């Protein structure tokens, strides 16, 4: 658990949406309530709800638990990877 927390804070990119879900005090939500709560949270952009597919996921279920949402976001997170290309430059 401690290692997970260290890795989370060591990453230069993070999801404001995932952090907001992690910080939720309530364990079970109606999907409608949760969408309203997340949209009203500073730092969360509508695009992040759309790009992760969370908005569609929540539309498909009347009630969700915090764990279900956390698992969904983890499975559908955007990953940034560094790619180093070698070869002839076109500049």
mmCIF file with all atom_site columns, C-alpha atoms in Angstrom:
data_model
loop_
_atom_site.group_PDB
_atom_site.id
_atom_site.type_symbol
_atom_site.label_atom_id
_atom_site.label_alt_id
_atom_site.label_comp_id
_atom_site.label_asym_id
_atom_site.label_entity_id
_atom_site.label_seq_id
_atom_site.pdbx_PDB_ins_code
_atom_site.Cartn_x
_atom_site.Cartn_y
_atom_site.Cartn_z
_atom_site.occupancy
_atom_site.B_iso_or_equiv
_atom_site.pdbx_formal_charge
_atom_site.auth_seq_id
_atom_site.auth_comp_id
_atom_site.auth_asym_id
_atom_site.auth_atom_id
_atom_site.pdbx_PDB_model_num
ATOM 1  C CA . UNK A 1 1  ? 0.000   0.000  0.000   1.00 0.00 ? 1  UNK A CA 1
ATOM 2  C CA . UNK A 1 2  ? 2.769   2.466  0.885   1.00 0.00 ? 2  UNK A CA 1
ATOM 3  C CA . UNK A 1 3  ? 4.541   1.748  -2.411  1.00 0.00 ? 3  UNK A CA 1
ATOM 4  C CA . UNK A 1 4  ? 1.301   2.475  -4.320  1.00 0.00 ? 4  UNK A CA 1
ATOM 5  C CA . UNK A 1 5  ? 1.010   5.860  -2.619  1.00 0.00 ? 5  UNK A CA 1
ATOM 6  C CA . UNK A 1 6  ? 4.634   6.715  -3.408  1.00 0.00 ? 6  UNK A CA 1
ATOM 7  C CA . UNK A 1 7  ? 4.189   5.759  -7.065  1.00 0.00 ? 7  UNK A CA 1
ATOM 8  C CA . UNK A 1 8  ? 1.005   7.792  -7.286  1.00 0.00 ? 8  UNK A CA 1
ATOM 9  C CA . UNK A 1 9  ? 2.720   10.945 -6.029  1.00 0.00 ? 9  UNK A CA 1
ATOM 10 C CA . UNK A 1 10 ? 5.894   10.361 -8.029  1.00 0.00 ? 10 UNK A CA 1
ATOM 11 C CA . UNK A 1 11 ? 4.087   10.411 -11.379 1.00 0.00 ? 11 UNK A CA 1
ATOM 12 C CA . UNK A 1 12 ? 4.225   13.751 -13.193 1.00 0.00 ? 12 UNK A CA 1
ATOM 13 C CA . UNK A 1 13 ? 0.811   13.139 -14.777 1.00 0.00 ? 13 UNK A CA 1
ATOM 14 C CA . UNK A 1 14 ? -2.234  12.186 -12.775 1.00 0.00 ? 14 UNK A CA 1
ATOM 15 C CA . UNK A 1 15 ? -5.981  12.017 -13.153 1.00 0.00 ? 15 UNK A CA 1
ATOM 16 C CA . UNK A 1 16 ? -7.937  14.650 -11.244 1.00 0.00 ? 16 UNK A CA 1
ATOM 17 C CA . UNK A 1 17 ? -10.944 12.399 -11.748 1.00 0.00 ? 17 UNK A CA 1
ATOM 18 C CA . UNK A 1 18 ? -9.294  9.384  -10.101 1.00 0.00 ? 18 UNK A CA 1
ATOM 19 C CA . UNK A 1 19 ? -8.092  11.524 -7.214  1.00 0.00 ? 19 UNK A CA 1
ATOM 20 C CA . UNK A 1 20 ? -11.596 12.939 -6.691  1.00 0.00 ? 20 UNK A CA 1
ATOM 21 C CA . UNK A 1 21 ? -13.081 9.428  -6.645  1.00 0.00 ? 21 UNK A CA 1
ATOM 22 C CA . UNK A 1 22 ? -10.413 8.260  -4.182  1.00 0.00 ? 22 UNK A CA 1
ATOM 23 C CA . UNK A 1 23 ? -11.302 11.196 -1.921  1.00 0.00 ? 23 UNK A CA 1
ATOM 24 C CA . UNK A 1 24 ? -15.044 10.451 -1.890  1.00 0.00 ? 24 UNK A CA 1
ATOM 25 C CA . UNK A 1 25 ? -16.314 9.786  1.619   1.00 0.00 ? 25 UNK A CA 1
ATOM 26 C CA . UNK A 1 26 ? -19.450 7.973  0.543   1.00 0.00 ? 26 UNK A CA 1
ATOM 27 C CA . UNK A 1 27 ? -19.136 4.350  -0.603  1.00 0.00 ? 27 UNK A CA 1
ATOM 28 C CA . UNK A 1 28 ? -22.332 3.996  -2.705  1.00 0.00 ? 28 UNK A CA 1
ATOM 29 C CA . UNK A 1 29 ? -23.880 6.540  -5.051  1.00 0.00 ? 29 UNK A CA 1
ATOM 30 C CA . UNK A 1 30 ? -26.669 6.821  -7.556  1.00 0.00 ? 30 UNK A CA 1
ATOM 31 C CA . UNK A 1 31 ? -24.975 7.363  -10.895 1.00 0.00 ? 31 UNK A CA 1
ATOM 32 C CA . UNK A 1 32 ? -26.811 10.651 -11.337 1.00 0.00 ? 32 UNK A CA 1
ATOM 33 C CA . UNK A 1 33 ? -25.591 11.957 -7.960  1.00 0.00 ? 33 UNK A CA 1
ATOM 34 C CA . UNK A 1 34 ? -22.023 10.917 -8.661  1.00 0.00 ? 34 UNK A CA 1
ATOM 35 C CA . UNK A 1 35 ? -21.918 12.604 -12.069 1.00 0.00 ? 35 UNK A CA 1
ATOM 36 C CA . UNK A 1 36 ? -23.234 15.804 -10.486 1.00 0.00 ? 36 UNK A CA 1
ATOM 37 C CA . UNK A 1 37 ? -20.685 15.592 -7.673  1.00 0.00 ? 37 UNK A CA 1
ATOM 38 C CA . UNK A 1 38 ? -17.773 14.972 -10.039 1.00 0.00 ? 38 UNK A CA 1
ATOM 39 C CA . UNK A 1 39 ? -18.791 17.708 -12.491 1.00 0.00 ? 39 UNK A CA 1
ATOM 40 C CA . UNK A 1 40 ? -18.932 20.154 -9.587  1.00 0.00 ? 40 UNK A CA 1
ATOM 41 C CA . UNK A 1 41 ? -15.457 19.221 -8.339  1.00 0.00 ? 41 UNK A CA 1
ATOM 42 C CA . UNK A 1 42 ? -12.757 21.807 -9.160  1.00 0.00 ? 42 UNK A CA 1
ATOM 43 C CA . UNK A 1 43 ? -10.076 20.452 -11.482 1.00 0.00 ? 43 UNK A CA 1
ATOM 44 C CA . UNK A 1 44 ? -12.244 17.840 -13.173 1.00 0.00 ? 44 UNK A CA 1
ATOM 45 C CA . UNK A 1 45 ? -12.885 18.580 -16.815 1.00 0.00 ? 45 UNK A CA 1
ATOM 46 C CA . UNK A 1 46 ? -15.862 17.290 -18.784 1.00 0.00 ? 46 UNK A CA 1
ATOM 47 C CA . UNK A 1 47 ? -13.368 15.949 -21.332 1.00 0.00 ? 47 UNK A CA 1
ATOM 48 C CA . UNK A 1 48 ? -11.842 13.621 -18.740 1.00 0.00 ? 48 UNK A CA 1
ATOM 49 C CA . UNK A 1 49 ? -15.277 12.162 -17.973 1.00 0.00 ? 49 UNK A CA 1
ATOM 50 C CA . UNK A 1 50 ? -15.800 11.645 -21.698 1.00 0.00 ? 50 UNK A CA 1
ATOM 51 C CA . UNK A 1 51 ? -12.328 10.322 -22.603 1.00 0.00 ? 51 UNK A CA 1
ATOM 52 C CA . UNK A 1 52 ? -12.320 7.759  -19.815 1.00 0.00 ? 52 UNK A CA 1
ATOM 53 C CA . UNK A 1 53 ? -15.812 6.636  -20.797 1.00 0.00 ? 53 UNK A CA 1
ATOM 54 C CA . UNK A 1 54 ? -16.940 7.105  -17.203 1.00 0.00 ? 54 UNK A CA 1
ATOM 55 C CA . UNK A 1 55 ? -19.974 9.128  -18.245 1.00 0.00 ? 55 UNK A CA 1
ATOM 56 C CA . UNK A 1 56 ? -21.230 6.227  -20.424 1.00 0.00 ? 56 UNK A CA 1
ATOM 57 C CA . UNK A 1 57 ? -20.358 3.681  -17.722 1.00 0.00 ? 57 UNK A CA 1
ATOM 58 C CA . UNK A 1 58 ? -22.423 5.598  -15.176 1.00 0.00 ? 58 UNK A CA 1
ATOM 59 C CA . UNK A 1 59 ? -25.360 5.947  -17.595 1.00 0.00 ? 59 UNK A CA 1
ATOM 60 C CA . UNK A 1 60 ? -25.481 2.154  -17.858 1.00 0.00 ? 60 UNK A CA 1
ATOM 61 C CA . UNK A 1 61 ? -25.928 1.600  -14.100 1.00 0.00 ? 61 UNK A CA 1
ATOM 62 C CA . UNK A 1 62 ? -28.444 3.153  -11.693 1.00 0.00 ? 62 UNK A CA 1
ATOM 63 C CA . UNK A 1 63 ? -26.136 2.765  -8.652  1.00 0.00 ? 63 UNK A CA 1
ATOM 64 C CA . UNK A 1 64 ? -22.382 2.335  -8.328  1.00 0.00 ? 64 UNK A CA 1
ATOM 65 C CA . UNK A 1 65 ? -19.912 1.826  -5.520  1.00 0.00 ? 65 UNK A CA 1
ATOM 66 C CA . UNK A 1 66 ? -16.733 3.796  -5.084  1.00 0.00 ? 66 UNK A CA 1
ATOM 67 C CA . UNK A 1 67 ? -14.744 0.577  -5.699  1.00 0.00 ? 67 UNK A CA 1
ATOM 68 C CA . UNK A 1 68 ? -16.537 -0.087 -9.003  1.00 0.00 ? 68 UNK A CA 1
ATOM 69 C CA . UNK A 1 69 ? -15.679 3.407  -10.222 1.00 0.00 ? 69 UNK A CA 1
ATOM 70 C CA . UNK A 1 70 ? -12.066 3.123  -9.023  1.00 0.00 ? 70 UNK A CA 1
ATOM 71 C CA . UNK A 1 71 ? -11.698 -0.233 -10.810 1.00 0.00 ? 71 UNK A CA 1
ATOM 72 C CA . UNK A 1 72 ? -13.256 1.171  -13.985 1.00 0.00 ? 72 UNK A CA 1
ATOM 73 C CA . UNK A 1 73 ? -10.946 4.196  -14.016 1.00 0.00 ? 73 UNK A CA 1
ATOM 74 C CA . UNK A 1 74 ? -7.875  2.057  -13.380 1.00 0.00 ? 74 UNK A CA 1
ATOM 75 C CA . UNK A 1 75 ? -8.794  -0.270 -16.252 1.00 0.00 ? 75 UNK A CA 1
ATOM 76 C CA . UNK A 1 76 ? -9.426  2.658  -18.616 1.00 0.00 ? 76 UNK A CA 1
ATOM 77 C CA . UNK A 1 77 ? -6.772  5.160  -17.598 1.00 0.00 ? 77 UNK A CA 1
ATOM 78 C CA . UNK A 1 78 ? -4.755  7.059  -20.162 1.00 0.00 ? 78 UNK A CA 1
ATOM 79 C CA . UNK A 1 79 ? -1.131  6.000  -20.099 1.00 0.00 ? 79 UNK A CA 1
ATOM 80 C CA . UNK A 1 80 ? 1.679   8.266  -21.192 1.00 0.00 ? 80 UNK A CA 1
ATOM 81 C CA . UNK A 1 81 ? 4.796   6.497  -22.381 1.00 0.00 ? 81 UNK A CA 1
ATOM 82 C CA . UNK A 1 82 ? 8.064   7.961  -23.573 1.00 0.00 ? 82 UNK A CA 1
ATOM 83 C CA . UNK A 1 83 ? 9.160   6.755  -26.997 1.00 0.00 ? 83 UNK A CA 1
ATOM 84 C CA . UNK A 1 84 ? 12.706  7.330  -28.208 1.00 0.00 ? 84 UNK A CA 1
ATOM 85 C CA . UNK A 1 85 ? 13.187  7.076  -31.947 1.00 0.00 ? 85 UNK A CA 1
ATOM 86 C CA . UNK A 1 86 ? 16.543  6.677  -33.579 1.00 0.00 ? 86 UNK A CA 1
ATOM 87 C CA . UNK A 1 87 ? 17.375  7.260  -37.157 1.00 0.00 ? 87 UNK A CA 1
ATOM 88 C CA . UNK A 1 88 ? 17.872  9.908  -39.774 1.00 0.00 ? 88 UNK A CA 1
ATOM 89 C CA . UNK A 1 89 ? 16.512  13.310 -38.773 1.00 0.00 ? 89 UNK A CA 1
ATOM 90 C CA . UNK A 1 90 ? 14.202  15.138 -41.180 1.00 0.00 ? 90 UNK A CA 1
ATOM 91 C CA . UNK A 1 91 ? 15.221  18.580 -39.913 1.00 0.00 ? 91 UNK A CA 1
#
